[in-house]
XYZ file of C-alpha atoms in Angstrom:
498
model
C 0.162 30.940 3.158
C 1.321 31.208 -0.494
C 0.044 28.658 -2.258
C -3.799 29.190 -3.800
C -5.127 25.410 -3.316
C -8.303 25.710 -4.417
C -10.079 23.289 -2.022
C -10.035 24.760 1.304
C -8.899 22.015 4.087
C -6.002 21.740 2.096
C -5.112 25.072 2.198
C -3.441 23.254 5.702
C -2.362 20.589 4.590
C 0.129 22.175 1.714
C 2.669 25.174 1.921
C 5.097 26.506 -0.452
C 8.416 26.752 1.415
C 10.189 28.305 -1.189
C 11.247 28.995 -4.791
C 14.358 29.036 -6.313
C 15.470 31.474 -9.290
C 18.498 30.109 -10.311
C 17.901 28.854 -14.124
C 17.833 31.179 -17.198
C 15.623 29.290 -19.395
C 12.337 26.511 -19.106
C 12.961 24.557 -16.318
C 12.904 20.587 -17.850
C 13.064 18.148 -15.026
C 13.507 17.730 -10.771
C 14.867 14.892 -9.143
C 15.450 13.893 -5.788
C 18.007 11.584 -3.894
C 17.930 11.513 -0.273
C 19.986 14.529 0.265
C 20.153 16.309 -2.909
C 17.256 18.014 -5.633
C 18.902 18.376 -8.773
C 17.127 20.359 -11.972
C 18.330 20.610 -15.471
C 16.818 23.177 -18.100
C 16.885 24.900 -21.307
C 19.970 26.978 -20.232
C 22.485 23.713 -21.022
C 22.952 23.420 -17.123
C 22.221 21.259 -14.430
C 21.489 23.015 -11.059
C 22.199 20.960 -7.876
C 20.879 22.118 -4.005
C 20.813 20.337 -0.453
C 17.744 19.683 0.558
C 18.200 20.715 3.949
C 17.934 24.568 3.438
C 18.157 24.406 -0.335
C 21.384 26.418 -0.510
C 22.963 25.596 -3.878
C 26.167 23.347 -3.683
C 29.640 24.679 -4.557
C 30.176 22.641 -7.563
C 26.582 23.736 -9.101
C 25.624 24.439 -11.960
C 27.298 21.932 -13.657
C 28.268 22.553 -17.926
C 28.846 19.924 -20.136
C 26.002 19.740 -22.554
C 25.879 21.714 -25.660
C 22.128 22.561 -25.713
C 18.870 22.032 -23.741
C 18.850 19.497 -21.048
C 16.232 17.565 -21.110
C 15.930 15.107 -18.169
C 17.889 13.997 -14.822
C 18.141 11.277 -12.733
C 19.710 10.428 -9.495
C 21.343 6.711 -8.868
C 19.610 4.803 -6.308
C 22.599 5.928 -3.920
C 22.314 9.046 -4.886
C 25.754 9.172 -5.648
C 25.831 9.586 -9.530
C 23.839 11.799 -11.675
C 22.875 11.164 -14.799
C 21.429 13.923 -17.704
C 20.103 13.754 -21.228
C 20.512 16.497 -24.130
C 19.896 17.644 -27.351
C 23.360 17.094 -27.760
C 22.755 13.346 -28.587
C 24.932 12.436 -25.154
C 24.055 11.393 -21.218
C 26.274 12.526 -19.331
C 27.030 10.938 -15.551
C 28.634 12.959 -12.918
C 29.790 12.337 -9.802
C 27.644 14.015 -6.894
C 30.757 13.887 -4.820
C 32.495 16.250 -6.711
C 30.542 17.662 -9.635
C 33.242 16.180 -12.072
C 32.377 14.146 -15.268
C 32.051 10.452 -14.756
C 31.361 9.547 -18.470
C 30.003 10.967 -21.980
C 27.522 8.436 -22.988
C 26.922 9.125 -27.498
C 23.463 7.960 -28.258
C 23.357 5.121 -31.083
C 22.469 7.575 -34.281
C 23.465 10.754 -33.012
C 20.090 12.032 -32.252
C 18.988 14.379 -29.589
C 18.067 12.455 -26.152
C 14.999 13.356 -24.265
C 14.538 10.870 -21.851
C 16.864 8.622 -19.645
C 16.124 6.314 -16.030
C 18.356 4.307 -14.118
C 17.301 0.931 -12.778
C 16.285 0.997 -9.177
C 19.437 -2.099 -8.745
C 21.563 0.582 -10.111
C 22.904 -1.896 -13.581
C 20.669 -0.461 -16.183
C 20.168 2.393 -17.796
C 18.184 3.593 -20.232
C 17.892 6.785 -22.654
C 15.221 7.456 -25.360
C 16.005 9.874 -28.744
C 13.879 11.605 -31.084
C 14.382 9.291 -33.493
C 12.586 6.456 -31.474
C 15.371 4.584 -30.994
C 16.403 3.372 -27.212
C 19.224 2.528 -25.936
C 19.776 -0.383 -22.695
C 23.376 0.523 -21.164
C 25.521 -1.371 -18.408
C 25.621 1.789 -15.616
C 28.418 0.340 -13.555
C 30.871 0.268 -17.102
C 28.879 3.174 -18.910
C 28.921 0.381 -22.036
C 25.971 -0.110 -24.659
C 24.131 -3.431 -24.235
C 21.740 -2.887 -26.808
C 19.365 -1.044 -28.734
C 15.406 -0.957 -30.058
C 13.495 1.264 -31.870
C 9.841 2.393 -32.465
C 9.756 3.876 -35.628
C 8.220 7.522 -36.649
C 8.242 8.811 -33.142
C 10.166 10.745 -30.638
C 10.564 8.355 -27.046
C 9.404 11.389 -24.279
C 9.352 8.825 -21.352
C 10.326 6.045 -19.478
C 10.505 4.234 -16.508
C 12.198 0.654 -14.632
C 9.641 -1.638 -12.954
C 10.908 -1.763 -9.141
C 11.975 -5.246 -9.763
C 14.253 -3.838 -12.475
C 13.424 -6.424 -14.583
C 11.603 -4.710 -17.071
C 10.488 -0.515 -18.373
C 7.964 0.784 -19.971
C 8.773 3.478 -22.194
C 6.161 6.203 -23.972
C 6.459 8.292 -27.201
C 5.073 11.126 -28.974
C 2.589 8.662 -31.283
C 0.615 8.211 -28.066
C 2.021 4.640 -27.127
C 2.951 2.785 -23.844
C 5.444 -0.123 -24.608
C 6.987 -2.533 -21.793
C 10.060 -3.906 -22.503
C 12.433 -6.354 -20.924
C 16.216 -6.323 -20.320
C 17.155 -7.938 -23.743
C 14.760 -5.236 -25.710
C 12.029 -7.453 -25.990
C 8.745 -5.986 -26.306
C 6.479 -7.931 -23.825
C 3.410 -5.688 -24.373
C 1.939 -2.551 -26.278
C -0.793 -0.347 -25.136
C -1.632 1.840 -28.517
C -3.098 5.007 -28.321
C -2.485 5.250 -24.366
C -2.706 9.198 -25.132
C -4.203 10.698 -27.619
C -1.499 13.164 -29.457
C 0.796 11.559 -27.185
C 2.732 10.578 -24.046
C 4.700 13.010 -22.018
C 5.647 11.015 -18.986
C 5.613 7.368 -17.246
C 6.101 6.312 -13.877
C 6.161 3.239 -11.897
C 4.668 3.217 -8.386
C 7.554 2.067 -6.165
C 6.194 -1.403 -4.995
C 5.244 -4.637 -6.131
C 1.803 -6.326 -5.302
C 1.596 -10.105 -5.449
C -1.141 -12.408 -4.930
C -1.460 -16.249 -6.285
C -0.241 -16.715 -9.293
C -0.003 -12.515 -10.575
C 2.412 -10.120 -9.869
C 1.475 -6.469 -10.245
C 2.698 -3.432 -10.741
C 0.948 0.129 -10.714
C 1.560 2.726 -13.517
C 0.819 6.601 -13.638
C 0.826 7.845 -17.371
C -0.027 11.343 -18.885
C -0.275 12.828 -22.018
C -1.083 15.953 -24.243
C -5.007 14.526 -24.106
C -4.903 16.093 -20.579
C -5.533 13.352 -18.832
C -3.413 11.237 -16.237
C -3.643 7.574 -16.396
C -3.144 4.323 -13.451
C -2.568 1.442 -14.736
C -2.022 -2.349 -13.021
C 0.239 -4.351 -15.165
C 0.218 -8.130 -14.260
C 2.277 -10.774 -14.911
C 1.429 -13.965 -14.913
C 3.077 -17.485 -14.303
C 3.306 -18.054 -17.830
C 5.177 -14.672 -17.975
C 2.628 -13.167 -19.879
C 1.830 -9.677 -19.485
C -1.224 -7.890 -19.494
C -2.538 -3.836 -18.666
C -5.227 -2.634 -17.725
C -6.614 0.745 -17.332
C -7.358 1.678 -13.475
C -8.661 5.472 -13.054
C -8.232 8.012 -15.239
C -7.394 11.625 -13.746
C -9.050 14.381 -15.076
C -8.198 16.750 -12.565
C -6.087 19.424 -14.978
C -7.787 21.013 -18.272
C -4.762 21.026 -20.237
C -2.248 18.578 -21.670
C -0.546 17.211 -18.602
C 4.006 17.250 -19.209
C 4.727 15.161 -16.006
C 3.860 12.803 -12.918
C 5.709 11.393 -10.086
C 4.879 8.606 -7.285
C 5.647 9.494 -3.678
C 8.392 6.890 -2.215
C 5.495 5.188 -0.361
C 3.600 5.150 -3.655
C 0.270 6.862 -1.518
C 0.645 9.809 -3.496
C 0.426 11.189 -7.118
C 1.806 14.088 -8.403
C 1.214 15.855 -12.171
C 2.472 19.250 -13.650
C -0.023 20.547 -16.270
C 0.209 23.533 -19.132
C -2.726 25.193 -17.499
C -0.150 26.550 -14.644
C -1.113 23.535 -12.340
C 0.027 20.902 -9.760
C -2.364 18.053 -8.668
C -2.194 16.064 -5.928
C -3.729 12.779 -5.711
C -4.269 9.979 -3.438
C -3.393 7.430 -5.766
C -5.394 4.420 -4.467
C -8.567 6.266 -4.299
C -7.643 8.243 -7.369
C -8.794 11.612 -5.535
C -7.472 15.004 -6.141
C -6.105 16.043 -3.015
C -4.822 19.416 -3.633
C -4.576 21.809 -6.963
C -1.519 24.373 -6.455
C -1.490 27.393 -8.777
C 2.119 29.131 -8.333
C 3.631 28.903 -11.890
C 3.585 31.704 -13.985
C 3.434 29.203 -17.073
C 3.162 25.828 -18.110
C 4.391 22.995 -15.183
C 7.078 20.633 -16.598
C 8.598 18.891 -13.754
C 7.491 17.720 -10.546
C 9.240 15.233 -8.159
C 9.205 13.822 -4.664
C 12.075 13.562 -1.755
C 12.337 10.145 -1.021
C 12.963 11.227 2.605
C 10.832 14.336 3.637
C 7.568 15.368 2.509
C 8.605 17.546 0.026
C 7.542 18.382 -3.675
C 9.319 20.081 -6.366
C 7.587 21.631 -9.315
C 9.750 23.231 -12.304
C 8.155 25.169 -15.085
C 8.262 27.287 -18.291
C 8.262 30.173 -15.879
C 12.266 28.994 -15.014
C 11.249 28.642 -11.346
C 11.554 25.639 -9.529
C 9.024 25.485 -6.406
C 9.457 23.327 -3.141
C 6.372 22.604 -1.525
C 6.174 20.894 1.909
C 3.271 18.605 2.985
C 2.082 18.966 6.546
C 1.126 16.457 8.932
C -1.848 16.066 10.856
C -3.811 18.451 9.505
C -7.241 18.141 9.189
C -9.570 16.263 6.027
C -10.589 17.147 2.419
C -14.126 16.605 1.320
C -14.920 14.177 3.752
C -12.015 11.777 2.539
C -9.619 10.450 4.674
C -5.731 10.829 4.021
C -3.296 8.134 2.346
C -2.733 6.470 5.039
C -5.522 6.600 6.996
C -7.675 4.102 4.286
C -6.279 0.531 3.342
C -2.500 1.118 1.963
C -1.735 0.552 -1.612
C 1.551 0.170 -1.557
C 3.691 -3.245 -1.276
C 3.554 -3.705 2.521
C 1.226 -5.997 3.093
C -0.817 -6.573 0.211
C -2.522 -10.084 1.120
C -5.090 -11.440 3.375
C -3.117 -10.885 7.064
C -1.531 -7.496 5.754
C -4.654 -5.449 4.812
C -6.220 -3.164 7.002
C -9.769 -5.086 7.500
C -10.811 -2.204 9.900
C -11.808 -0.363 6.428
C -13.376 -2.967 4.046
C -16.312 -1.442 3.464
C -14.152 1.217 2.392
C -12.426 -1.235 -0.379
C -12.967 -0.273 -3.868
C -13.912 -2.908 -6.794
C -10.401 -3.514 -7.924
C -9.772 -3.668 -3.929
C -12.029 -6.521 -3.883
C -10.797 -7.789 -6.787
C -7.039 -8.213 -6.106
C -8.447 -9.812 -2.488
C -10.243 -12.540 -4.606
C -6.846 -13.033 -6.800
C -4.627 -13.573 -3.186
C -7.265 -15.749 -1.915
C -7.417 -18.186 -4.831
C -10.831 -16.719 -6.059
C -9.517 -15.100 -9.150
C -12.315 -17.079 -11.328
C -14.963 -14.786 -9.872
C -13.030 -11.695 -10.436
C -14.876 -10.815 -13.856
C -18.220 -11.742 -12.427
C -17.533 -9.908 -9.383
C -16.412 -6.727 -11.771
C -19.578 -7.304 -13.722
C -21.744 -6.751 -10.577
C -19.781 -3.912 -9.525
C -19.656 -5.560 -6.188
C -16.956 -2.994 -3.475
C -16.219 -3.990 0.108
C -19.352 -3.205 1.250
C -21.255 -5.006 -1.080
C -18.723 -8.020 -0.668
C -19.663 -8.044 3.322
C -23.417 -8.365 2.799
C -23.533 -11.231 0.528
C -25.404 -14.472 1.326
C -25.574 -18.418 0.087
C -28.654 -17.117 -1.591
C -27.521 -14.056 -3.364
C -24.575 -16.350 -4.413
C -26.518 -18.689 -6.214
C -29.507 -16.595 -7.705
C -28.177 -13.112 -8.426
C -24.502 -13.712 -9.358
C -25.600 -17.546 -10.368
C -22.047 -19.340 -9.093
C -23.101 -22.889 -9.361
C -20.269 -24.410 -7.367
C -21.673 -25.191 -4.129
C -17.774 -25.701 -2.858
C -16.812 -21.941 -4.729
C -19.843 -20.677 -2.788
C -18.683 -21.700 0.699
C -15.444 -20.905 0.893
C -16.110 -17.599 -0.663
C -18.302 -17.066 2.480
C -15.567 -18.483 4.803
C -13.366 -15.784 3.584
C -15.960 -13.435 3.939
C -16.826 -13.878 7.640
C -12.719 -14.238 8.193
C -12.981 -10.853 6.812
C -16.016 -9.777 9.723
C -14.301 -10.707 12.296
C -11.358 -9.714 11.577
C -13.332 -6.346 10.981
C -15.085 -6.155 14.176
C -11.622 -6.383 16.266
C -11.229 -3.020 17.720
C -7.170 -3.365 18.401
C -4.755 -2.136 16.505
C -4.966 -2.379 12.819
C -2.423 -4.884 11.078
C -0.906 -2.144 8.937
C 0.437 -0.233 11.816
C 2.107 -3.310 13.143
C 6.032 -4.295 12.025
C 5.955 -7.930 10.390
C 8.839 -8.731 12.981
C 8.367 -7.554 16.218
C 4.295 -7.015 15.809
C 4.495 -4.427 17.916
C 3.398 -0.431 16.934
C 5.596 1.150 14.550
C 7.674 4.265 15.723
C 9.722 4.891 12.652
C 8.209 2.814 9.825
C 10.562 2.398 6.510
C 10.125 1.095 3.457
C 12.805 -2.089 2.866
C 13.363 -2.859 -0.933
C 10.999 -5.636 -0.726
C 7.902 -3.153 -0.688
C 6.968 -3.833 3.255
C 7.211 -1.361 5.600
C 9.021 -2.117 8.842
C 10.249 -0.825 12.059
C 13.514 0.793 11.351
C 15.779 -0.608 14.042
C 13.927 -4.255 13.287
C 14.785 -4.582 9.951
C 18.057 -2.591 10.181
C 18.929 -5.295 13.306
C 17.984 -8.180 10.957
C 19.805 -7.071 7.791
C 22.725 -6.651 9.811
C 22.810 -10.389 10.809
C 23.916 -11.117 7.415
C 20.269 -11.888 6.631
C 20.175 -10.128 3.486
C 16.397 -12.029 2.508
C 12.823 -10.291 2.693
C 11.101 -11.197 6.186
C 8.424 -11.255 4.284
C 8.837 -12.934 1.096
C 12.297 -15.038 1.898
C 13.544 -13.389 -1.329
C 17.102 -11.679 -1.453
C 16.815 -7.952 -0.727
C 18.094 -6.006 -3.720
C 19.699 -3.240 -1.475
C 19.488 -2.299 2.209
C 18.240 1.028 1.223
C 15.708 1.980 3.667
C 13.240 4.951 2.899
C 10.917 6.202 5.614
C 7.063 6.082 5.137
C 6.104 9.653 5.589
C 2.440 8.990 5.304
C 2.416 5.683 7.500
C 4.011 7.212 9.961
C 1.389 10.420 9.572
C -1.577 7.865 10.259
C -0.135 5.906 12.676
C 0.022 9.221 14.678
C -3.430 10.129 14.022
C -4.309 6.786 15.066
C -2.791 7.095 18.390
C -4.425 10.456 18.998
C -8.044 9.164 17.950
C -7.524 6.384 20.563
């Protein structure tokens, strides 16, 4: 096998399927649609393949820019594409036919290094050198408005799945969310020391009582890779908070990328390397050394388990995850553990099979759905995980983590022995099961609520006009439908360990 993993099992579990030549200069940026990987690069061109046998399409590469494209983006259809340059423009084209859809002139002429579309497809945004960003109306290609941060260079951004809101990152080391009318709703200084090169936001939303969270990968020239939880409240406050830090690369770390499922965690580093994480469990899965020099890109297919890497090197590598193969260290796949995506985060969705397996912040965002969040902190301050959670008594209640509320104490415990018996039932776990029919999942997909359902279910009930979440009763953005890859991998191993 090619690739030189350097933990063993997952010599198995990864493969590089092949590597493609095309670009004459640093490779910049990968992105996926469903069908389609495009990469842009120091050359001025934008290089476009099918995924199915990575053949490069008639209409590639596509010229338009001046000088060094910087970053790419597919629309949620995957019909558009949009790129940023050093030419001060982002440019859309038209996957259809390769053609120009529009020339898009920063505000202030400066070079742009950073643009995202909106997962709803209105928005779009593109960052400069000059710290100024710019909010456009995709559908007309018009400016809505403009905001600045001043003596910095914006590097990164990203749209919240909701849409409603992006956090953007610069070269002064910041992480700023903002909100559709350029608001600033928060600002994490110093996120990165000497800087941030890339933000991402995990593709799903996790609610519970009165917060609404979102996850958030960050990394920077301090080397280090960064989940965060961002929460908002009723009030429609905000408020981050630093999950795991990643210190599986030894130099400054360029990019990162979610899987569609948001299990996994990918980051490109300038010591040559690719890391793999599980993201829940923050674990490095699997470090790939193929580059020849620094790693500047990475990206995954929405709809196979696929990576792409691009580098300094001017290589772009594809690398295919297998299924079923066996463990790493003892740790058990994405998948296999409690999922961390959107489907299913409360009390009947979680997969109580593997509490003892739950990690603080596990237990933490339980307390939160249950109604318990005033124990969270002292609950955090006892550093009590699943297990710990299971084995606690009236008496340790009261003496060791002194809750005085004899009512608090009780129905703490009520949950709690919900939570055993729900753990001791040896049928199938609730994860595995589609909210509608409750029946095994052949073909789970991910609907743009964040659950995961059985394709033909939620296919049959979006085409009876019923265009609301099962789940949540809210309207469904779009009816795009993206398979979960690593659900569907434990499900399977599932079935063959029963």
């Amino acid at each position: 096998m090619d690739d030189t993993a350097e933990k063993g099992p997952a010599l198995q579990m990864t493969s590089l399927l092949c590597t493609l030549h095309d670009h004459r200069d640093d490779v910049n940026w990968c992105a996926f649609s469903a069908k389609l990987l495009a990469t842009c690069s120091g050359d001025k061109t934008l290089r476009i393949y099918n995924t199915s046998d990575f053949s490069e399409l008639s209409f590639s590469p596509l010229s338009g820019h001046g000088y060094s494209v910087h970053c790419c983006c597919f629309s949620p259809c995957g019909q558009f594409l949009a790129s940023c340059s050093t030419d001060a423009t982002t440019v859309v084209w038209s996957m259809v036919t390769g053609e120009i859809e529009a020339v898009m002139e920063h505000p202030g002429r400066s070079p742009v290094r950073i643009c995202a579309l909106s997962p709803d497809s209105i928005h779009m945004v593109s960052g400069a050198s000059d710290g100024t960003l710019a909010l456009w109306d995709f559908p007309s290609k018009q400016l809505r408005r403009t905001g600045a941060v001043n003596d910095t260079t914006m590097v990164a951004c990203s749209f919240s799945p909701c849409s409603q809101v992006f956090m953007s990152g610069s070269t002064y080391g910041d992480l700023r969310l903002w909100d559709l009318n350029m608001n600033q709703l928060h600002a994490e200084k110093n996120a990165h020391d000497l800087g941030v090169t890339c933000c991402t936001f995990a593709p799903s939303i996790l609610s519970g009582g009165q917060v609404v969270q979102f996850r958030l990968a960050s990394c920077g020239q301090d080397s280090l890779l960064k989940i965060w939880a961002i929460n908002k409240f009723s009030s429609g406050a905000y408020k981050m908070q630093l999950l795991h830090t990643l210190t599986g690369q030894s130099a400054p770390v360029l990019s990162c990328a979610y899987s569609s499922d948001g299990q996994l965690l990918v980051s490109g580093s300038v010591d040559k390397t690719v890391a793999v994480y599980d993201a829940k469990n923050a674990v490095l899965l699997y470090t790939l050394k193929q580059h020849e020099r620094y790693v500047t890109a990475c990206s995954f297919s929405p709809t196979s388990p696929l990576i792409a890497t691009g580098s300094m090197d001017k290589t772009v590598n594809i690398w295919r995850l297998e299924d079923g193969c066996s463990g790493h260290g003892g740790k058990s796949l994405p998948g296999e553990s409690a999922l961390t995506s959107g489907e299913g985060r409360n009390s009947a969705g979680r997969l109580k099979l593997l509490v003892t397996d739950w990690s603080e912040e596990d237990v933490s965002e339980w307390l939160v759905e249950e109604g318990l969040e005033r124990l969270v902190d002292k609950f955090r301050a006892n550093n009590i995980d699943g297990t710990e959670l299971l084995s606690l008594t009236k008496e340790t209640l009261a003496s060791e983590l002194l809750i005085e509320s004899v009512g608090l104490r009780n129905k703490l415990l009520r949950k709690v022995e919900e939570l055993k018996s729900e753990s001791a039932c040896s049928g199938i776990p609730d994860e595995f099961l589609c909210p509608i029919t409750r029946e095994l999942m052949k073909e789970p997909v991910i609907a743009a609520d964040g659950y995961s359902y059985e394709r033909e279910a939620i296919e049959s009930w979006i085409n009876t006009k019923n265009r609301s979440s099962p789940m949540t009763n809210l309207p469904l953005l779009t009816t795009l439908l993206t398979p979960n890859h690593t659900l569907k991998m434990a499900i399977g191993r599932w079935k063959t360990s029963h």
